Amino acid sequence: MSIRLYNTLTRRKEEFLPLDPRNVRMYVCGPTVYDYAHIGNARPVIVFDVLFRLLRHAFGAPYVTYVRNITDVDDKINARAAEMAAAQGVSVEAARADLTAKTAAQFEADVAALGCLSPTLSPRATQHIADMVAMIEALIAAGHAYAAEGHVLYDVASKPDYGKLAKRSPDEMMAGARVEVAPYKRGPMDFVLWKPSDDTQPGWDSPWGRGRPGWHIECSAMGGRLLGESFDIHGGGVDLTFPHHENEIAQSEGAHGGHAPARYWLHNGFLQVEGEKMSKSLGNFLTINELLKDWPGEALRFNMLKTHYRQPLDWTVKDLRVAVKTLDSWYKLIGDVEARPENAGAYFLSYKLSDTLADDLNIPAAMPQFHYMAAVLSEKTPAEAELAEFKTAANFLGLLTHTASDWFAAKKQAVSLDEGDIRQAIEARNAARKAKDFAEADRIRDELLAKGIVLKDSPKETTWEVKR
Ligand code: AMP
Ligand code: ZN
């Protein structure tokens, strides 16, 4: 199977050739854990989950290692931990440990509900401080970094090909890196590898005094330790291309005698909400956790997969409703049939998934095949094997992983009204219709609709279903 991936480093789609097919390695930048993850953060998690599944299919599950880190030391975390420490009368370090453990557990539960497999390894940055210190020492020894006033900085001038991933002019890089002016810096673009901590900030002993790592060195050290100096794929959102990934390349090549950390750099496009940039100030900030209260995780996943991963994605309620409707119809079709993972390879091929996914994860191109097969199967009395095949192929994308019974039961449960209330409202509406009080009947219908309940009238009876 030939997989082609768009490599940001070369700006081309290239055939994916692992360094060692018996040890395929991928690193994806994970979340900084100080608050609930938003739906934009879910995009790289889902996209690289599909790539992980594809690599496991192509090379064999035991031969693929996927590392997604947790950034649990960072100045945004420290600021939140300091507030918590003041409010709770505990040390900042205790507050940091508590905040990051809870937020990381929440993140892992959220993305599991989106149908993502666990990565092979989920290292915490704080477990690798010694690796970071060692890497910084190697950079100083190689002439790529210097210590100044308790800080250690990367000397960008020491790396003439700095900027090879971003491919931006020095002016654009200066603007993009939001360069901090500091008297101890030799060059304006030099970035922090280590910085001093005061007594109120989390810190670790180091040759440069008590301090903490910069963000970029965290990923370089974790990737190098867990996957080796050179591995295959490095991924993240497009915003990480510069400066984060550019700096990772500079650090890893600087410390490892010029060996590139990854051969393929993959970046997902950004997600916006109802046509606007998601932001707390606009009030359109959607956490995964909140969305999961209103929508099934599989519908969120389906909605994420509808757009090619490199394109911008517009997240809308309208599309979410379509996602639920489509999944409803597919669950109605397959019922409680079991998937046949032992035949996944064959089904994978028959649904043309291999061609489309292997072409730079072109999931949107695979979708028409599912719609077509659903239409074909709906028009006849399908054999159980055909339904199992449909389910198995969808399972490959992390969809149709429930039974229809569980799917529809969960939907009914998610409605804020209980079944008795709905029945009572239907009876009251029937009574109003009998009395020709159509205004009251419509009012009851609209009130239920506002709560997500759609009534269906037939000559015999009125039934209901969940709208979403
Ligand atoms: P952060 O916690 O901000 O470092 O982000 C974690 C991951 O989510 C990174 O790979 C980001 O590129 C990605 N990300 C953040 N916001 C969005 C967004 N709106 N759309 C797509 N990816 C995003
Ligand atoms: Zn990273």
XYZ file of C-alpha atoms and ligand atoms in Angstrom:
492
model
C 0.000 0.000 0.000
C 1.468 3.335 -1.010
C 0.627 6.249 1.300
C 1.135 9.817 0.117
C 1.274 12.690 2.587
C 1.589 16.427 2.138
C 4.874 17.454 3.730
C 4.993 21.063 4.954
C 8.793 20.896 4.782
C 8.779 20.458 0.989
C 5.277 21.846 0.278
C 4.571 18.711 -1.761
C 2.676 15.473 -1.491
C 5.263 12.742 -1.099
C 5.236 8.994 -0.880
C 5.504 7.997 2.759
C 8.545 5.792 3.245
C 9.254 5.062 6.906
C 12.838 4.922 8.114
C 12.064 1.414 9.366
C 8.757 -0.279 8.428
C 9.054 -2.406 11.575
C 9.232 0.764 13.715
C 7.019 3.519 12.289
C 7.089 6.575 14.545
C 4.860 9.641 14.838
C 4.932 12.556 17.291
C 2.013 14.986 17.614
C 2.031 18.069 19.825
C -0.567 17.639 22.534
C -2.473 20.084 24.709
C -1.261 22.533 27.306
C -3.384 21.473 30.251
C -4.824 24.382 32.193
C -8.438 24.474 30.991
C -11.027 22.464 29.071
C -9.902 21.652 25.517
C -11.924 23.375 22.806
C -13.260 21.856 19.616
C -10.338 23.355 17.644
C -7.949 21.349 19.832
C -9.959 18.249 18.913
C -9.100 18.648 15.234
C -5.454 17.506 15.343
C -6.424 14.777 17.798
C -9.009 13.319 15.394
C -6.967 13.885 12.223
C -3.865 12.189 13.593
C -6.002 9.429 15.095
C -7.133 8.565 11.565
C -3.519 8.654 10.376
C -2.543 6.391 13.304
C -5.263 3.935 12.230
C -4.072 4.055 8.636
C -0.431 3.448 9.625
C -1.485 0.520 11.829
C -3.418 -0.903 8.923
C -0.542 -0.452 6.480
C 2.380 -1.536 8.690
C 0.733 -3.633 11.432
C -0.392 -2.312 14.802
C 2.618 -3.572 16.808
C 4.980 -1.701 14.481
C 3.563 1.803 14.907
C 4.394 4.098 17.828
C 2.371 7.263 18.293
C 3.474 9.775 20.919
C 1.223 12.667 21.916
C 2.585 14.732 24.763
C 0.886 16.615 27.560
C 2.412 20.031 28.264
C 2.096 20.310 32.034
C 4.577 23.114 32.665
C 3.966 26.424 30.939
C 3.414 30.033 31.941
C -0.351 29.903 31.298
C -0.524 26.917 33.635
C 1.628 28.706 36.216
C -0.606 31.779 36.172
C -3.716 29.648 36.770
C -1.912 27.605 39.439
C -0.838 30.798 41.248
C -4.495 31.938 41.424
C -5.539 28.521 42.745
C -2.702 28.459 45.270
C -3.711 31.879 46.634
C -7.382 30.881 46.861
C -6.746 27.467 48.428
C -3.727 28.255 50.610
C -1.545 25.577 49.003
C 1.849 25.831 47.274
C 1.993 26.792 43.592
C 3.629 23.460 42.805
C 0.823 21.543 44.545
C -1.756 23.620 42.653
C 0.087 23.056 39.351
C 0.235 19.305 39.902
C -3.469 19.189 40.803
C -4.619 21.438 37.940
C -2.610 19.611 35.279
C -3.551 16.109 36.485
C -7.262 16.947 36.458
C -7.150 18.797 33.133
C -5.133 16.029 31.456
C -7.611 13.393 32.689
C -10.494 15.532 31.393
C -8.775 15.897 28.005
C -8.214 12.153 27.739
C -11.855 11.434 28.600
C -13.062 14.057 26.087
C -11.052 12.718 23.174
C -11.935 9.104 24.035
C -15.589 10.175 23.704
C -14.691 11.427 20.221
C -13.665 7.890 19.320
C -9.895 8.448 19.355
C -7.602 5.556 20.181
C -5.119 6.190 22.963
C -1.676 7.050 21.615
C 1.029 4.509 22.361
C 2.648 6.963 24.797
C 1.367 10.189 26.421
C 4.406 11.665 28.164
C 4.119 14.599 30.554
C 6.740 17.325 30.090
C 7.526 17.286 33.823
C 8.601 13.633 33.523
C 11.345 14.677 31.091
C 13.011 17.692 32.706
C 16.342 15.825 32.901
C 16.147 15.096 29.144
C 15.516 18.784 28.487
C 18.468 19.860 30.637
C 20.707 17.331 28.838
C 19.558 18.575 25.446
C 20.200 22.203 26.405
C 23.692 21.254 27.602
C 24.319 19.554 24.255
C 23.174 22.704 22.435
C 25.534 24.872 24.486
C 28.402 22.433 23.834
C 27.672 22.497 20.090
C 27.714 26.305 20.017
C 23.968 26.695 19.349
C 22.958 28.091 22.745
C 24.260 30.408 25.437
C 23.450 31.083 29.092
C 22.714 34.637 30.204
C 21.245 35.948 33.472
C 19.736 32.607 34.531
C 18.283 32.056 31.044
C 19.534 29.836 28.271
C 18.796 31.021 24.742
C 19.035 29.409 21.339
C 21.432 31.331 19.137
C 19.462 31.593 15.895
C 22.443 33.110 14.051
C 24.294 29.807 14.622
C 21.805 28.005 12.351
C 22.000 29.470 8.828
C 19.060 27.373 7.565
C 16.737 28.554 10.362
C 13.357 29.200 8.717
C 13.429 26.225 6.345
C 10.057 24.910 7.537
C 8.284 28.262 7.788
C 9.801 29.622 4.565
C 9.151 33.183 5.709
C 11.293 36.268 5.444
C 13.183 37.340 8.587
C 10.700 40.224 9.022
C 7.724 37.887 8.840
C 9.396 35.509 11.278
C 10.062 38.358 13.691
C 6.396 39.332 13.563
C 5.179 35.717 13.844
C 7.418 34.869 16.765
C 6.154 37.882 18.769
C 9.743 38.561 19.597
C 10.426 39.626 23.175
C 13.041 42.310 23.595
C 15.429 41.384 26.408
C 18.843 42.854 27.218
C 20.439 39.406 27.647
C 19.587 38.284 24.086
C 22.335 38.277 21.459
C 19.895 38.308 18.548
C 16.266 39.433 18.505
C 15.014 36.045 17.233
C 16.859 34.031 19.889
C 14.325 31.993 21.840
C 14.234 30.690 25.368
C 15.322 27.142 26.197
C 15.420 27.630 29.967
C 14.289 30.467 32.225
C 14.672 31.227 35.912
C 11.818 30.614 38.359
C 11.274 32.681 41.485
C 10.044 31.066 44.694
C 6.416 31.436 43.660
C 6.907 29.612 40.347
C 7.395 25.899 39.673
C 11.073 25.205 39.093
C 13.746 22.516 38.886
C 17.435 22.665 39.754
C 19.710 23.003 36.743
C 23.257 24.090 35.889
C 21.788 27.592 35.342
C 19.985 27.785 38.679
C 16.427 26.917 39.647
C 14.213 27.336 36.604
C 11.866 25.801 34.086
C 11.994 24.843 30.392
C 10.705 26.837 27.430
C 7.838 25.217 25.534
C 9.749 24.304 22.348
C 12.462 22.278 24.091
C 9.805 20.161 25.804
C 8.668 18.553 22.542
C 12.197 18.139 21.160
C 13.324 16.361 24.330
C 10.260 14.103 24.578
C 10.340 13.218 20.877
C 14.086 12.496 20.974
C 13.857 10.392 24.114
C 10.833 8.321 23.120
C 11.184 8.036 19.347
C 14.913 8.532 18.778
C 16.911 11.322 17.157
C 15.139 10.789 13.826
C 11.599 9.517 13.381
C 9.002 9.608 10.613
C 6.116 12.013 11.167
C 5.674 15.119 13.265
C 2.215 16.683 13.403
C 0.153 19.484 14.868
C -2.072 22.403 13.946
C -0.921 24.808 11.240
C -0.326 27.534 13.850
C 2.511 25.418 15.236
C 4.524 25.534 11.998
C 6.135 28.732 13.184
C 7.712 29.277 15.608
C 7.112 26.018 17.513
C 8.076 23.446 14.881
C 10.762 25.629 13.312
C 12.350 25.862 16.752
C 11.991 22.133 17.331
C 13.927 21.496 14.117
C 16.631 23.991 15.139
C 16.954 22.399 18.586
C 16.947 18.758 17.503
C 19.319 19.265 14.586
C 21.570 21.442 16.765
C 21.784 18.857 19.542
C 21.923 15.773 17.305
C 24.728 16.609 14.900
C 22.417 17.899 12.179
C 20.046 14.893 12.073
C 16.525 16.026 11.192
C 13.999 15.031 13.873
C 11.238 14.103 11.416
C 11.045 13.548 7.668
C 7.377 14.432 7.211
C 5.807 17.489 8.857
C 2.010 17.445 8.766
C -0.301 20.276 9.757
C -4.061 20.432 10.091
C -5.961 23.555 9.059
C -7.799 25.727 11.534
C -11.363 25.349 12.675
C -13.687 28.317 13.009
C -17.219 28.454 14.391
C -20.201 29.636 12.338
C -17.848 31.560 10.039
C -15.952 33.343 12.798
C -12.697 32.824 14.619
C -13.436 31.062 17.893
C -12.701 33.258 20.891
C -13.874 33.727 24.435
C -14.634 37.401 23.780
C -16.964 36.572 20.856
C -18.847 34.104 23.037
C -18.454 31.323 20.448
C -15.887 29.313 22.377
C -16.955 25.656 22.294
C -15.332 23.171 24.644
C -15.426 19.485 23.738
C -16.923 18.842 27.152
C -19.877 21.209 26.631
C -20.523 19.922 23.110
C -20.618 16.349 24.410
C -23.540 17.307 26.645
C -25.593 18.221 23.567
C -24.321 15.943 20.827
C -23.104 12.345 20.578
C -19.305 12.123 20.350
C -19.598 10.241 17.075
C -21.546 13.112 15.516
C -18.784 15.528 16.552
C -16.243 13.200 14.986
C -18.278 12.812 11.792
C -18.548 16.592 11.513
C -14.787 16.947 11.931
C -14.082 14.422 9.172
C -16.283 16.047 6.552
C -13.580 18.559 5.562
C -10.132 17.637 4.293
C -7.698 17.999 7.186
C -5.578 20.676 5.518
C -8.537 22.912 4.661
C -10.072 25.405 7.071
C -13.164 23.888 8.685
C -16.311 25.830 9.493
C -18.051 24.247 12.500
C -21.808 24.875 12.374
C -24.898 23.602 14.158
C -26.498 23.062 10.768
C -23.770 20.597 9.781
C -23.940 18.901 13.176
C -27.637 18.242 12.591
C -26.792 16.715 9.220
C -24.123 14.561 10.908
C -26.645 13.237 13.429
C -29.240 12.606 10.743
C -26.768 10.678 8.622
C -25.608 8.568 11.559
C -29.243 7.964 12.572
C -30.020 6.629 9.116
C -26.910 4.454 9.070
C -27.687 3.030 12.520
C -31.262 2.326 11.412
C -29.809 0.471 8.465
C -27.266 -1.692 10.331
C -29.313 -2.335 13.488
C -27.393 -4.370 16.039
C -25.233 -6.258 13.584
C -21.662 -6.938 14.755
C -18.629 -5.644 12.881
C -16.156 -8.191 11.545
C -12.779 -6.663 12.262
C -11.052 -9.855 11.126
C -12.214 -8.938 7.613
C -11.392 -5.257 7.962
C -8.741 -5.428 5.254
C -11.170 -6.665 2.628
C -13.907 -4.207 3.648
C -11.428 -1.425 3.763
C -10.641 -2.101 0.120
C -14.222 -2.577 -0.979
C -15.147 0.824 0.406
C -12.265 2.365 -1.517
C -10.948 3.618 1.789
C -7.435 2.523 1.007
C -7.141 4.669 -2.126
C -8.707 7.740 -0.620
C -7.116 7.626 2.831
C -3.723 6.793 1.402
C -4.025 9.921 -0.735
C -3.121 12.400 2.001
C -6.043 11.274 4.211
C -8.713 12.288 1.742
C -11.594 11.235 3.988
C -14.147 13.521 2.325
C -13.586 11.577 -0.900
C -14.430 8.323 0.922
C -17.770 9.616 2.182
C -19.722 9.354 -1.098
C -18.955 5.634 -1.144
C -20.593 5.258 2.276
C -23.646 7.251 1.162
C -23.864 5.227 -2.016
C -23.626 1.896 -0.174
C -26.176 3.023 2.408
C -28.573 3.888 -0.423
C -27.994 0.544 -2.165
C -28.481 -1.425 1.065
C -31.595 0.553 2.007
C -33.292 -0.350 -1.237
C -33.151 -4.088 -0.659
C -33.233 -6.570 2.174
C -29.535 -6.640 2.836
C -27.700 -9.744 3.984
C -26.218 -9.539 7.472
C -22.744 -9.878 5.965
C -23.314 -6.760 3.857
C -24.384 -4.763 6.892
C -21.417 -6.075 8.859
C -19.198 -4.974 6.010
C -20.679 -1.477 6.091
C -20.178 -1.248 9.845
C -16.626 -2.582 9.677
C -15.649 -0.018 7.056
C -17.211 2.814 9.093
C -15.480 1.518 12.245
C -12.203 2.091 10.485
C -12.911 5.819 10.654
C -14.111 5.497 14.261
C -17.783 5.710 13.196
C -20.733 3.332 13.849
C -18.912 1.919 16.850
C -22.129 1.397 18.866
C -25.134 -0.838 18.310
C -28.258 0.869 16.994
C -30.039 0.034 20.279
C -27.374 1.837 22.315
C -27.207 4.766 19.901
C -30.949 5.487 19.980
C -31.249 4.784 23.727
C -28.454 7.281 24.460
C -30.165 9.855 22.255
C -33.417 9.592 24.133
C -31.593 9.789 27.445
C -29.796 12.963 26.367
C -33.084 14.842 26.083
C -33.827 16.976 29.111
C -37.481 15.856 29.222
C -38.317 12.353 30.290
C -40.526 10.107 28.223
C -43.517 10.578 30.582
C -43.400 14.380 30.146
C -43.331 14.013 26.387
C -46.287 11.607 26.394
C -48.256 14.001 28.601
C -47.538 16.913 26.258
C -48.642 14.826 23.262
C -51.912 13.975 25.021
C -52.520 17.621 25.906
C -51.907 18.545 22.264
C -54.289 15.843 21.041
C -56.943 17.146 23.422
C -56.421 20.703 22.120
C -56.720 19.507 18.513
C -59.928 17.649 19.330
C -61.306 20.872 20.838
C -60.166 22.680 17.647
C -57.848 24.866 19.732
C -55.137 24.771 17.064
C -53.218 27.690 18.533
C -52.696 25.710 21.761
C -51.836 22.550 19.820
C -49.192 24.441 17.838
C -47.828 26.044 20.969
C -47.267 22.621 22.557
C -45.647 21.313 19.380
C -43.304 24.329 19.196
C -42.429 24.067 22.862
C -41.343 20.457 22.349
C -39.461 21.426 19.196
C -37.504 24.029 21.143
C -36.415 21.179 23.434
C -35.296 19.095 20.470
C -38.393 16.859 20.210
C -40.057 16.494 16.809
C -43.612 15.161 16.659
C -44.733 12.984 13.768
C -48.464 12.680 13.178
C -49.972 9.721 11.419
C -53.680 8.879 11.150
C -53.197 6.295 13.913
C -50.977 8.040 16.435
C -48.429 10.734 17.187
C -44.846 9.566 17.696
C -41.758 11.568 18.606
C -38.074 11.620 17.881
C -35.060 13.666 18.849
C -34.313 16.397 16.313
C -30.591 17.006 16.639
P -2.643 24.466 22.196
O -3.123 23.818 23.456
O -3.179 25.832 21.940
O -1.136 24.391 22.047
O -3.222 23.609 20.976
C -3.167 22.208 20.913
C -3.336 21.772 19.475
O -4.595 22.243 18.954
C -2.280 22.314 18.530
O -1.938 21.294 17.586
C -2.977 23.473 17.834
O -2.430 23.726 16.570
C -4.384 22.939 17.712
N -5.407 23.989 17.571
C -5.651 25.018 18.425
N -6.686 25.777 17.986
C -7.130 25.215 16.827
C -8.185 25.515 15.901
N -9.025 26.533 16.076
N -8.329 24.711 14.829
C -7.522 23.651 14.620
N -6.512 23.306 15.455
C -6.312 24.063 16.554
Zn 5.183 20.503 20.336
